[in-house]
Coordinates of C-alpha atoms in Angstrom, one line a residue:
Chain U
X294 CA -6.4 0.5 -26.3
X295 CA -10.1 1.3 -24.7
X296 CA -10.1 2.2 -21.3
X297 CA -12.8 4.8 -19.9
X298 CA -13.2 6.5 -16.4
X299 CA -16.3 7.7 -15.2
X300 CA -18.4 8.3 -12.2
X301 CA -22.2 9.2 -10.9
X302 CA -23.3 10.8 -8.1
X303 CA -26.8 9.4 -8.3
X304 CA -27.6 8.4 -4.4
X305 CA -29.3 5.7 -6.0
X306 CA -27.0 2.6 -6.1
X307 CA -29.1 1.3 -8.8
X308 CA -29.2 4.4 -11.1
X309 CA -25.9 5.1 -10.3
X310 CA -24.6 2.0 -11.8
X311 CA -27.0 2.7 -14.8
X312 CA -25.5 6.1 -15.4
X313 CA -21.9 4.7 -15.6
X314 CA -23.3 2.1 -17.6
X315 CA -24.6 4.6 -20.4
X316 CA -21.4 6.4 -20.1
X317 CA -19.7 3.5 -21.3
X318 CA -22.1 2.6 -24.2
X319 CA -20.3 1.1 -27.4
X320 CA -17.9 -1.1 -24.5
X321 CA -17.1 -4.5 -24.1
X322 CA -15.6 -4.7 -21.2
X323 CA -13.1 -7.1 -19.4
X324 CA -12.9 -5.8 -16.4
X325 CA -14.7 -2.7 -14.2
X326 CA -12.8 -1.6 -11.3
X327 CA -15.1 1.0 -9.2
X328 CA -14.3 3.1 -5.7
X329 CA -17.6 3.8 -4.0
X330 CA -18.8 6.4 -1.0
X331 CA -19.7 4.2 2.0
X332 CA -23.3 6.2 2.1
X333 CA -24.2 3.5 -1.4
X334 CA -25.9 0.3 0.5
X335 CA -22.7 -2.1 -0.3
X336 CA -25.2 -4.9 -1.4
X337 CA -27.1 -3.2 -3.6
X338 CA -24.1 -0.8 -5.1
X339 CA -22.1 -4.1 -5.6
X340 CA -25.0 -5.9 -7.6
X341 CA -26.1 -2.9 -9.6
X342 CA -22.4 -2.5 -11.0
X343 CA -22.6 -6.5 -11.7
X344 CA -25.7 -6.2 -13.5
X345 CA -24.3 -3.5 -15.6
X346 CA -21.5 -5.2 -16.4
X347 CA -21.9 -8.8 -16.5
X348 CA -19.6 -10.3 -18.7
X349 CA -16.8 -8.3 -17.1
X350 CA -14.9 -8.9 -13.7
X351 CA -16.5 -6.3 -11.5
X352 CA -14.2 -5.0 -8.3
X353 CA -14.1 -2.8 -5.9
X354 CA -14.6 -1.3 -2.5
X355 CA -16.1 1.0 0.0
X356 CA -13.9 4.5 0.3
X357 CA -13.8 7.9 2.3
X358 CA -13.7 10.0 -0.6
X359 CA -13.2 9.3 -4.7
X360 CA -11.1 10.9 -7.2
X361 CA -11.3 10.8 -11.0
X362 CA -9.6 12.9 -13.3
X363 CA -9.7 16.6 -12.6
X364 CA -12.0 15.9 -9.8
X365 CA -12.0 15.0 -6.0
X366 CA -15.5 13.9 -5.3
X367 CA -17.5 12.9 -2.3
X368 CA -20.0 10.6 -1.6
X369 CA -20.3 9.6 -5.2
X370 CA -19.0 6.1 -7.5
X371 CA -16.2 6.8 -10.0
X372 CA -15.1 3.8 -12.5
X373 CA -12.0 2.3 -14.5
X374 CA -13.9 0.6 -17.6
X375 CA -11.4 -1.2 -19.5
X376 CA -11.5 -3.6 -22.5
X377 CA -9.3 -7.0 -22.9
X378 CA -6.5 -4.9 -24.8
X379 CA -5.9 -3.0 -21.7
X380 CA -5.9 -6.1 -19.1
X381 CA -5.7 -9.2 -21.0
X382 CA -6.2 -11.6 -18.0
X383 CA -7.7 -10.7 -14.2
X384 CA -8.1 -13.1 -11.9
X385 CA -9.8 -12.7 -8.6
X386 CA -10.4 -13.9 -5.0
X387 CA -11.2 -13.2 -1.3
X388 CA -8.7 -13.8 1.4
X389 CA -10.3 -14.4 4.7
X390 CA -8.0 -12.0 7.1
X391 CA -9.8 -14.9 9.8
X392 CA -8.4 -17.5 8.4
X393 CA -5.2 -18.4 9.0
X394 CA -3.0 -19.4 6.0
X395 CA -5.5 -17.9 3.3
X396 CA -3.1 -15.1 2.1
X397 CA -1.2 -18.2 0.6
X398 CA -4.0 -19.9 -0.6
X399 CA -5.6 -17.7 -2.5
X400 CA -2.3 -16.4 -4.1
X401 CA -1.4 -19.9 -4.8
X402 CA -4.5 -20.5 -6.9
X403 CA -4.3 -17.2 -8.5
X404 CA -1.1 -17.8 -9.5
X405 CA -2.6 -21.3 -10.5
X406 CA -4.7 -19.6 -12.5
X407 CA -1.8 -18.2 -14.8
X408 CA -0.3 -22.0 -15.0
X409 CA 2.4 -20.9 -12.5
X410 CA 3.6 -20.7 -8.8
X411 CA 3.5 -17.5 -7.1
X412 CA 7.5 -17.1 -7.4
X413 CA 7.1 -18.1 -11.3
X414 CA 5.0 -14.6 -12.0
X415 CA 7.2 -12.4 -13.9
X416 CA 6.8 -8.7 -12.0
X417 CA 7.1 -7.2 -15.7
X418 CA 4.3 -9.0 -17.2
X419 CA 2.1 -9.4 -13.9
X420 CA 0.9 -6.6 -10.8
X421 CA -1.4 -7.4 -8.4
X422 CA -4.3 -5.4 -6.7
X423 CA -5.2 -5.6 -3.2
X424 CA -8.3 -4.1 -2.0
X425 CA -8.3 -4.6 1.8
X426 CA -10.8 -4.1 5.0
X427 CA -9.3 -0.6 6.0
X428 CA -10.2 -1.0 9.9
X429 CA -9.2 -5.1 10.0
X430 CA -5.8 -3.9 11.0
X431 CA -4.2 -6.8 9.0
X432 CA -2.4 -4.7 5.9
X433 CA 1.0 -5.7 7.3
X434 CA 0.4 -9.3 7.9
X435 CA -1.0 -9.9 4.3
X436 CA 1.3 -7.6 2.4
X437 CA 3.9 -9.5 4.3
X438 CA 3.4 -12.6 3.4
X439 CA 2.3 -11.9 -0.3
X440 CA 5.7 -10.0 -0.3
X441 CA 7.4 -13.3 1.0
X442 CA 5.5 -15.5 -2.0
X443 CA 6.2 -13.7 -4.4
X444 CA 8.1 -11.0 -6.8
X445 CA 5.2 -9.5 -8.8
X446 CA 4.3 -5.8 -7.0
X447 CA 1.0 -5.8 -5.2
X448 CA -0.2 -2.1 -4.7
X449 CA -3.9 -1.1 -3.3
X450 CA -5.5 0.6 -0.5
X451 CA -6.9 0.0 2.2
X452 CA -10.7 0.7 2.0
X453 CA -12.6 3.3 3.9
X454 CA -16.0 4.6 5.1
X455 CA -16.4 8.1 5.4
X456 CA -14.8 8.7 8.3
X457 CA -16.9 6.7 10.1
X458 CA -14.7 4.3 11.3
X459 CA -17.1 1.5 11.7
X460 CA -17.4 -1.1 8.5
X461 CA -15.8 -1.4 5.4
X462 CA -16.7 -3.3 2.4
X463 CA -15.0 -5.3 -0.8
X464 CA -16.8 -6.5 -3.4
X465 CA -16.8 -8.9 -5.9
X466 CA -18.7 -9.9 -9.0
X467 CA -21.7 -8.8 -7.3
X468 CA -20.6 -10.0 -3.8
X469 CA -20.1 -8.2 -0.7
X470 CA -17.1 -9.2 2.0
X471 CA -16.6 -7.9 5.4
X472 CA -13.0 -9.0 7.4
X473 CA -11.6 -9.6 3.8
X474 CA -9.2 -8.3 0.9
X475 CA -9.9 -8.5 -2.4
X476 CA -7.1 -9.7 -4.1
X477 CA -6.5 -9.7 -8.3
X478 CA -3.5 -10.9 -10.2
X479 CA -3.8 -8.9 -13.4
X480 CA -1.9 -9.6 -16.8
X481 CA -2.1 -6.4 -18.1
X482 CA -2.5 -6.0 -22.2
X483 CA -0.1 -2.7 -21.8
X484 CA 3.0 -1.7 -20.6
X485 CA 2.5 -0.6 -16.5
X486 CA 4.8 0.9 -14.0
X487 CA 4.0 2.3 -10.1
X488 CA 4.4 6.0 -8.6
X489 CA 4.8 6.1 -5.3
X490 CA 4.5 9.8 -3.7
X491 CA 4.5 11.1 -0.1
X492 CA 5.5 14.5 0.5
X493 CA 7.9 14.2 3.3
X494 CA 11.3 15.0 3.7
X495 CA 13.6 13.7 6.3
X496 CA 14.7 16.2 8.9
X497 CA 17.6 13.1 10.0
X498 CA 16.7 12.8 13.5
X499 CA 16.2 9.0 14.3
X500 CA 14.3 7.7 16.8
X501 CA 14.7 4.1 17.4
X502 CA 11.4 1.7 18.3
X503 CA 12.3 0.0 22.2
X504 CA 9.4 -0.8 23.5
X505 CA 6.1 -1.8 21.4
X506 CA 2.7 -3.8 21.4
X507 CA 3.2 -4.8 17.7
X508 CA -0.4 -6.4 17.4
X509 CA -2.3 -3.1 18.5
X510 CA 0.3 -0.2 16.4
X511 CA 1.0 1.0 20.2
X512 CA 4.6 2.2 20.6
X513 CA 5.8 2.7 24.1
X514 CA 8.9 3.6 23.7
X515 CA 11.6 5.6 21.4
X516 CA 14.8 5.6 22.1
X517 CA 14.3 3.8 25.7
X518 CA 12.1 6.9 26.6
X519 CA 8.6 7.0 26.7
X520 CA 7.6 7.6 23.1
X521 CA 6.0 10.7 23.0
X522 CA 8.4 12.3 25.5
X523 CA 11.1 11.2 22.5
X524 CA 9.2 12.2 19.8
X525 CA 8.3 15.8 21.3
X526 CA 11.9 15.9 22.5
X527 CA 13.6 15.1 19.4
X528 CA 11.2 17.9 17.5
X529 CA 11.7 20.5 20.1
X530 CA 7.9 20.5 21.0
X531 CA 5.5 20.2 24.2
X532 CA 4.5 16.4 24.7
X533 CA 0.7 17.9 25.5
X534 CA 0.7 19.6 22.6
X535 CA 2.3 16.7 20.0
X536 CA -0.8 15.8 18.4
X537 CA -1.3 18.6 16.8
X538 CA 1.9 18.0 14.9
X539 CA 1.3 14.5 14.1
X540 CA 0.1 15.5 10.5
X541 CA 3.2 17.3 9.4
X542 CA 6.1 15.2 11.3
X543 CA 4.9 11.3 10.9
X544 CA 7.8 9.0 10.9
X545 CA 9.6 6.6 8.2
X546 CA 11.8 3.7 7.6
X547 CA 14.0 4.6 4.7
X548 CA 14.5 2.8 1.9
X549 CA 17.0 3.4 -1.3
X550 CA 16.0 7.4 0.0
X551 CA 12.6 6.6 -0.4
X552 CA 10.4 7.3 3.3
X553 CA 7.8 4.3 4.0
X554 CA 5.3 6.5 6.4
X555 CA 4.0 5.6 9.6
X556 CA 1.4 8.0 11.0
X557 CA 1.0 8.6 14.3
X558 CA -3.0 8.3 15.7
X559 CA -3.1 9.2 18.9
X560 CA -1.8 8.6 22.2
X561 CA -2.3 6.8 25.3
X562 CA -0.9 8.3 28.2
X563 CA 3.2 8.5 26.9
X564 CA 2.2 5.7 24.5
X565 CA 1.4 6.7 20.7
X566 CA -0.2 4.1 18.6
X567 CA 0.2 4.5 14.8
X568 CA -1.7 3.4 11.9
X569 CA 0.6 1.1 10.6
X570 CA 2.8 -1.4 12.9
X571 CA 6.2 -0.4 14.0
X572 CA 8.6 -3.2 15.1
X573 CA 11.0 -3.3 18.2
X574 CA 13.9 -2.1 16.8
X575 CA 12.8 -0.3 13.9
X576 CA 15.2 2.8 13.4
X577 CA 12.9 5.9 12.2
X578 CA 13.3 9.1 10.7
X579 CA 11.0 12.1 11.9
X580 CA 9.8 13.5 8.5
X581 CA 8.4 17.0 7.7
X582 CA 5.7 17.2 5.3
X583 CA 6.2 19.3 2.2
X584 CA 4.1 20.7 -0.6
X585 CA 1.5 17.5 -1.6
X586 CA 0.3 19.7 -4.9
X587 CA 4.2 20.3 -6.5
X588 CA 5.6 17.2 -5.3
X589 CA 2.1 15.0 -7.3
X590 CA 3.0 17.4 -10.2
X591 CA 6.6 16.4 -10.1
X592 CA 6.4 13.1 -9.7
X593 CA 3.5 12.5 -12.7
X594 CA 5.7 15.0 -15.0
X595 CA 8.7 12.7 -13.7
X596 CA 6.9 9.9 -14.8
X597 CA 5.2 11.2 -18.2
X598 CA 9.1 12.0 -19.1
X599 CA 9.9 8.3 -18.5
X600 CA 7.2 6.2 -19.8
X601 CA 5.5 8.5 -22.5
X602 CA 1.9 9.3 -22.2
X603 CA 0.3 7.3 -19.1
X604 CA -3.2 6.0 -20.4
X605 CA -4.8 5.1 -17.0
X606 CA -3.8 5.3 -13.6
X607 CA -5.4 4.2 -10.4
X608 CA -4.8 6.1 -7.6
X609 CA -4.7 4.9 -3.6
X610 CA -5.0 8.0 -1.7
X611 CA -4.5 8.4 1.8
X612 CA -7.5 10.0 3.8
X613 CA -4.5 12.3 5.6
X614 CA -3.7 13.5 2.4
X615 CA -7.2 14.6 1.7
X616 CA -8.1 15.8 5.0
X617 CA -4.4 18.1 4.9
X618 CA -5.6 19.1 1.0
X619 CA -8.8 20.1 2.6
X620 CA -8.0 21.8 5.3
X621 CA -5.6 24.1 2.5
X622 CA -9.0 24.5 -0.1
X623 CA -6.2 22.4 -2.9
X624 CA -8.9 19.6 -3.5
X625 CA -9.8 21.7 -6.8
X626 CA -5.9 21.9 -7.5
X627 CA -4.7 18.3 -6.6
X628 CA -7.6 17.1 -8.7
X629 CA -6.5 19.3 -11.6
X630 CA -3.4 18.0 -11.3
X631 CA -5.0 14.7 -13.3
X632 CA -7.0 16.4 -15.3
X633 CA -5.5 14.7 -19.0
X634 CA -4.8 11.5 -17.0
X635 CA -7.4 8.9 -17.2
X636 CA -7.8 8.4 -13.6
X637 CA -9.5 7.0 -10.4
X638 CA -9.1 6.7 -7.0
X639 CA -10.2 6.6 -3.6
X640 CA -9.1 8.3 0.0
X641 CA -7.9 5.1 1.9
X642 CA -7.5 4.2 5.6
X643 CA -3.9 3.2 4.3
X644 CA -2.3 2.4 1.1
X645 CA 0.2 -0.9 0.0
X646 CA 2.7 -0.8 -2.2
X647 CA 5.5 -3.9 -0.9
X648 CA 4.1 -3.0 2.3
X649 CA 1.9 -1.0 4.3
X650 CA 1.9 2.5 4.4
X651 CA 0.6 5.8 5.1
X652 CA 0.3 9.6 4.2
X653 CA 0.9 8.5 0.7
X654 CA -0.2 8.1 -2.8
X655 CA 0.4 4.7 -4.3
X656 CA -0.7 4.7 -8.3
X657 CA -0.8 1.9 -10.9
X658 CA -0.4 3.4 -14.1
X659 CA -0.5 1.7 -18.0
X660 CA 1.2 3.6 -20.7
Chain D
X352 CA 21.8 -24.9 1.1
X353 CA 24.2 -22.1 2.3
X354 CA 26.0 -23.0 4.8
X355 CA 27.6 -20.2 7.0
X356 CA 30.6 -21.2 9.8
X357 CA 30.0 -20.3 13.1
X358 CA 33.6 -18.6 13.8
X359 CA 32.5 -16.0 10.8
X360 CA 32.5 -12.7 11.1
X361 CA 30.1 -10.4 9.5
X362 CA 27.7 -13.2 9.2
X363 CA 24.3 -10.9 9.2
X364 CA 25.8 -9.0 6.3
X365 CA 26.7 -12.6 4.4
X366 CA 23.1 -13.9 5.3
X367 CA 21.2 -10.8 4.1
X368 CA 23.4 -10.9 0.6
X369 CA 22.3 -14.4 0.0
X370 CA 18.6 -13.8 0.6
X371 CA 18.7 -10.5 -1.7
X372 CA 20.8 -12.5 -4.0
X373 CA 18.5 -15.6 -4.0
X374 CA 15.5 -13.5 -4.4
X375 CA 16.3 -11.5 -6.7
X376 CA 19.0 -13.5 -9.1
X377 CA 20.8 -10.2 -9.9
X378 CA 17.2 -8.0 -11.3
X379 CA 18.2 -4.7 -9.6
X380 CA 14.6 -4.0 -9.4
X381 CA 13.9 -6.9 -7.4
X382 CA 17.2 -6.4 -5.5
X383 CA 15.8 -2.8 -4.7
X384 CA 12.2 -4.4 -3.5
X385 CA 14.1 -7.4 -1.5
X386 CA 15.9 -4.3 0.3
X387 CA 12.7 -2.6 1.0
X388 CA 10.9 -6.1 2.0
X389 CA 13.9 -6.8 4.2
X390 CA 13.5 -3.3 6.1
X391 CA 9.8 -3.5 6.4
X392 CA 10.4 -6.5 8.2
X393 CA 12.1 -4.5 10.7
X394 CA 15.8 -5.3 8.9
X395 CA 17.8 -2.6 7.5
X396 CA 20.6 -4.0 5.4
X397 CA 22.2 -1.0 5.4
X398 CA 23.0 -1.6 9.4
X399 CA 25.1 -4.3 8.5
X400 CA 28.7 -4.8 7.1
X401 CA 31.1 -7.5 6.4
X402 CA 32.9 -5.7 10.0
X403 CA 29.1 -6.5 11.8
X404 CA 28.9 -8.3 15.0
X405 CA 27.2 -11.6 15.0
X406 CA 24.3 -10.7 17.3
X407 CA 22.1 -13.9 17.4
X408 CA 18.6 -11.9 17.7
X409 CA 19.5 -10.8 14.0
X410 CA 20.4 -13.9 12.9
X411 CA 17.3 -15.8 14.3
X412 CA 15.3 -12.8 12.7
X413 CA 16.5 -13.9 9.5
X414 CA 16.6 -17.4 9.7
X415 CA 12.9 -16.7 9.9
X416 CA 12.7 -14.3 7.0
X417 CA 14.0 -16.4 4.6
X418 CA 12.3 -19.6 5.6
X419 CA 9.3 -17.5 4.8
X420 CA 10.7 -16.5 2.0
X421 CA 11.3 -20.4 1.0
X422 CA 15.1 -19.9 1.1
X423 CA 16.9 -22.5 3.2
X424 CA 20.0 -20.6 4.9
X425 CA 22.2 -22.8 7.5
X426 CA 24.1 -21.1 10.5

C-alpha cells in the first residue's frame, strides 16, 4: 500500500506545490488530498497542486491551521499522496450550498458514478469526504440530508481561514469554489474505520432548548429562562462573566454515551448563539472539558488495539481545540501524539461526522 | 406501508422502531448511526417508551423524518 504525507512551507503557492511534488517522487498517484493556510492565493495554490499532480484527483481546502504527523504547522500546505491500492475509486463534485436541492444531486450522481443509488452504497466498502465553506453556516442542512440519503459515513471539516473569518475556499482539480462543499465518495483499496474524540465529560445537568432562531445558531432560551441566565445558573457562575467559560463547559446531545458538541460563540444580550444549530426542544448536557492530549492518546492506542496498525489517518480538527492546545504550549505534544501515524489535517471552523459538530476531532483512518 | 391505529398507545416509540428498523435492517452499526441521526434531528429515542404519550408535535416531527428518509409511515 503507498500512501505518503508531506507538507511545504514555501509562501510560494507555486513552489510549494513543487516541493511536495519532489517529496513524492517515484508516485503514481490516484488521488492528492491537501489542507492549505488561507495566506496561499486559493487560485494559484489550487492549480499549482493540479499541475503537480495531474493524472490524480486533487482536493482540498482552505484551513486555520495544518497538522501532519508529529507536527502542528501554521501557515504552510501539508498532503495525503496516495496510490490506487489505497483508494481504488474517488469520485468528486461541488454542491452549490445556493442551490436548493443540490446536496441530492450531486450525491445521486456520485453514487451514479459507483452504478448504485445513494441507499445501495455499502458503509463498509464506501466513506464519504465532505469539505465544506466553514463560515456558509449550512453544515447541518447538508449533513442532514446526505444523512437522510444515505447509510455510508460522511466525515470532514468544515474549512477555515486563519481566523479571519471572512472567505473560505474548496478546491477541485485545479478549481476554486466559494459558498460550496466539496463532496467525494471514496471506495477505499484498504480496510477504514472513524475516531471520533472530544474531550468532554458530562457533568448531568440538562438544559432543555425553549426558545431558538434555528437559522442564525441564536438560542433564547434554556429551560423557559433566558439562556444565559440558565446556563450561568445551572453552572453556578455570573451570567457577565459566562463567556469566559464557554471553552471548558460547551454543551451536547448524547448519543449511545457519546457527546455531539455545540459550542457556545457569544452572546446577545441573554441570547447565546452557537456554532452549530440547536433545535427547540433539544435536551442538552453541560459538559466539562477534560485532558485533549490523554484522551487523543487513548483513543488512537484504543484504536491501534482494534484495527492493528493504522496506515493513514486524516484528521478534522477543531480551531477550539487548537486555540485551547495553544493557549496550554501542548501543540508540540498533541502533534507528537501522531508522530508514527501517517497523518494530515487541518484546524476547522467545525467538523462532520453524521452531523455537525464542534470542539472535536473527527479522523478517517485506513489500516 | 406501516400502518399505526390511532387509539395506540406508545405510538412515537412504535414509529421511531420502524424507522431505525427500516434503515438499518438489523446492522447494529447502522442502528447505532439511525439513533444518532434521529437525535441530531432534535429526536432522542431514548425519550420514548412503549408507556409514551401520543404528543402529535412528535409525531408530525417524524412523519417528516422519515419521508425524508424515503420511508412511508401511516398514522
Amino acid at each position: 500500500m503507498v500512501l505518503k504525507v508531506t507538507y511545504s512551507i514555501n509562501p510560494d503557492p507555486e513552489a510549494a506545490a513543487k516541493e511536495i511534488l519532489l517529496n513524492c517522487s517515484g508516485l503514481d498517484p490516484s488521488a492528492v488530498l491537501f489542507f492549505a493556510s488561507s495566506r496561499f492565493n486559493p487560485e494559484s495554490i489550487s492549480k499549482s497542486m493540479k499541475n503537480a499532480f495531474q493524472k490524480a484527483t486533487v482536493i482540498g481546502c482552505s484551513t486555520s491551521g495544518e497538522l501532519i504527523s508529529g507536527k502542528m504547522l501554521k501557515q504552510s500546505v501539508v498532503a495525503m499522496v496516495c496510490e490506487s491500492d489505497t483508494i481504488g475509486d474517488i469520485a468528486v463534485d461541488i454542491i452549490n450550498l445556493n442551490e436548493p436541492g443540490s446536496t441530492e444531486t450531486i450525491l445521486t450522481q456520485l453514487a451514479g458514478k459507483y452504478g448504485k443509488k445513494p441507499l445501495e452504497l455499502d458503509p463498509e466498502k464506501y466513506v464519504g469526504i465532505i469539505l465544506i465553506d466553514g463560515l456558509s453556516c449550512a453544515e447541518e442542512r447538508v449533513m442532514e440530508r446526505l444523512s437522510d440519503l444515505t447509510n455510508i459515513t460522511v466525515i470532514g471539516g468544515s474549512a477555515g481561514d486563519d481566523l479571519a473569518f471572512k472567505k473560505t475556499w474548496v478546491y477541485a482539480d485545479g478549481r476554486v469554489y466559494e459558498n460550496s462543499a466539496l463532496l467525494a465518495v471514496l471506495k477505499p483499496a484498504v480496510k477504514f474505520d472513524f475516531i471520533k474524540t472530544q474531550s468532554f465529560c458530562s457533568l448531568k445537568k440538562k438544559l432543555t432548548a425553549t426558545k431558538v432562531d434555528e437559522s442564525t445558531r441564536k438560542v433564547l432560551e434554556f429551560n423557559n429562562k433566558p439562556a444565559l441566565v440558565a446556563y450561568s445558573e445551572s453552572l453556578g457562575i455570573q451570567k457577565e462573566t459566562a463567556n469566559s467559560s464557554f471553552m471548558k463547559y460547551p454543551v451536547g446531545l448524547i448519543s449511545d454515551n457519546e457527546p455531539y458538541v455545540r459550542s457556545p460563540q457569544r452572546t446577545e444580550g441573554d441570547a447565546m448563539y452557537f456554532y452549530c444549530q440547536i433545535r427547540e426542544g433539544m435536551e442538552l448536557d453541560i459538559l466539562e472539558s477534560t485532558n485533549i492530549i490523554e484522551d487523543t492518546k487513548k483513543a488512537i492506542t484504543d484504536k491501534q488495539k482494534e484495527v492493528g496498525k493504522i496506515l493513514g489517518l486524516i484528521n478534522f480538527h477543531c480551531i477550539l481545540r487548537t486555540l485551547d492546545l495553544e493557549q496550554q504550549g501542548k501543540t508540540e505534544d498533541y502533534g507528537k501524539i501522531f508522530s508514527d501515524i501517517p497523518m494530515i489535517g487541518f484546524s476547522t471552523y467545525g467538523e462532520e461526522y453524521i452531523g455537525h459538530i464542534n470542539q472535536t476531532s473527527t479522523m478517517l483512518i485506513f489500516y | 406501508m406501516i400502518i399505526f391505529p390511532l387509539y395506540m398507545s406508545g405510538k412515537i416509540h412504535s414509529m421511531i422502531s420502524t424507522i431505525i428498523n427500516e434503515r438499518a435492517k438489523g446492522n447494529p452499526s447502522l442502528e447505532s448511526s439511525t439513533r444518532t441521526k434521529l437525535i441530531l434531528k432534535g429526536i432522542d429515542p431514548s425519550n420514548f417508551s412503549e408507556k409514551s404519550e401520543d404528543d402529535p408535535v412528535i409525531i408530525e416531527k417524524l412523519l417528516k423524518v422519515a419521508s425524508d428518509m424515503g420511508i412511508t409511515l401511516k398514522v
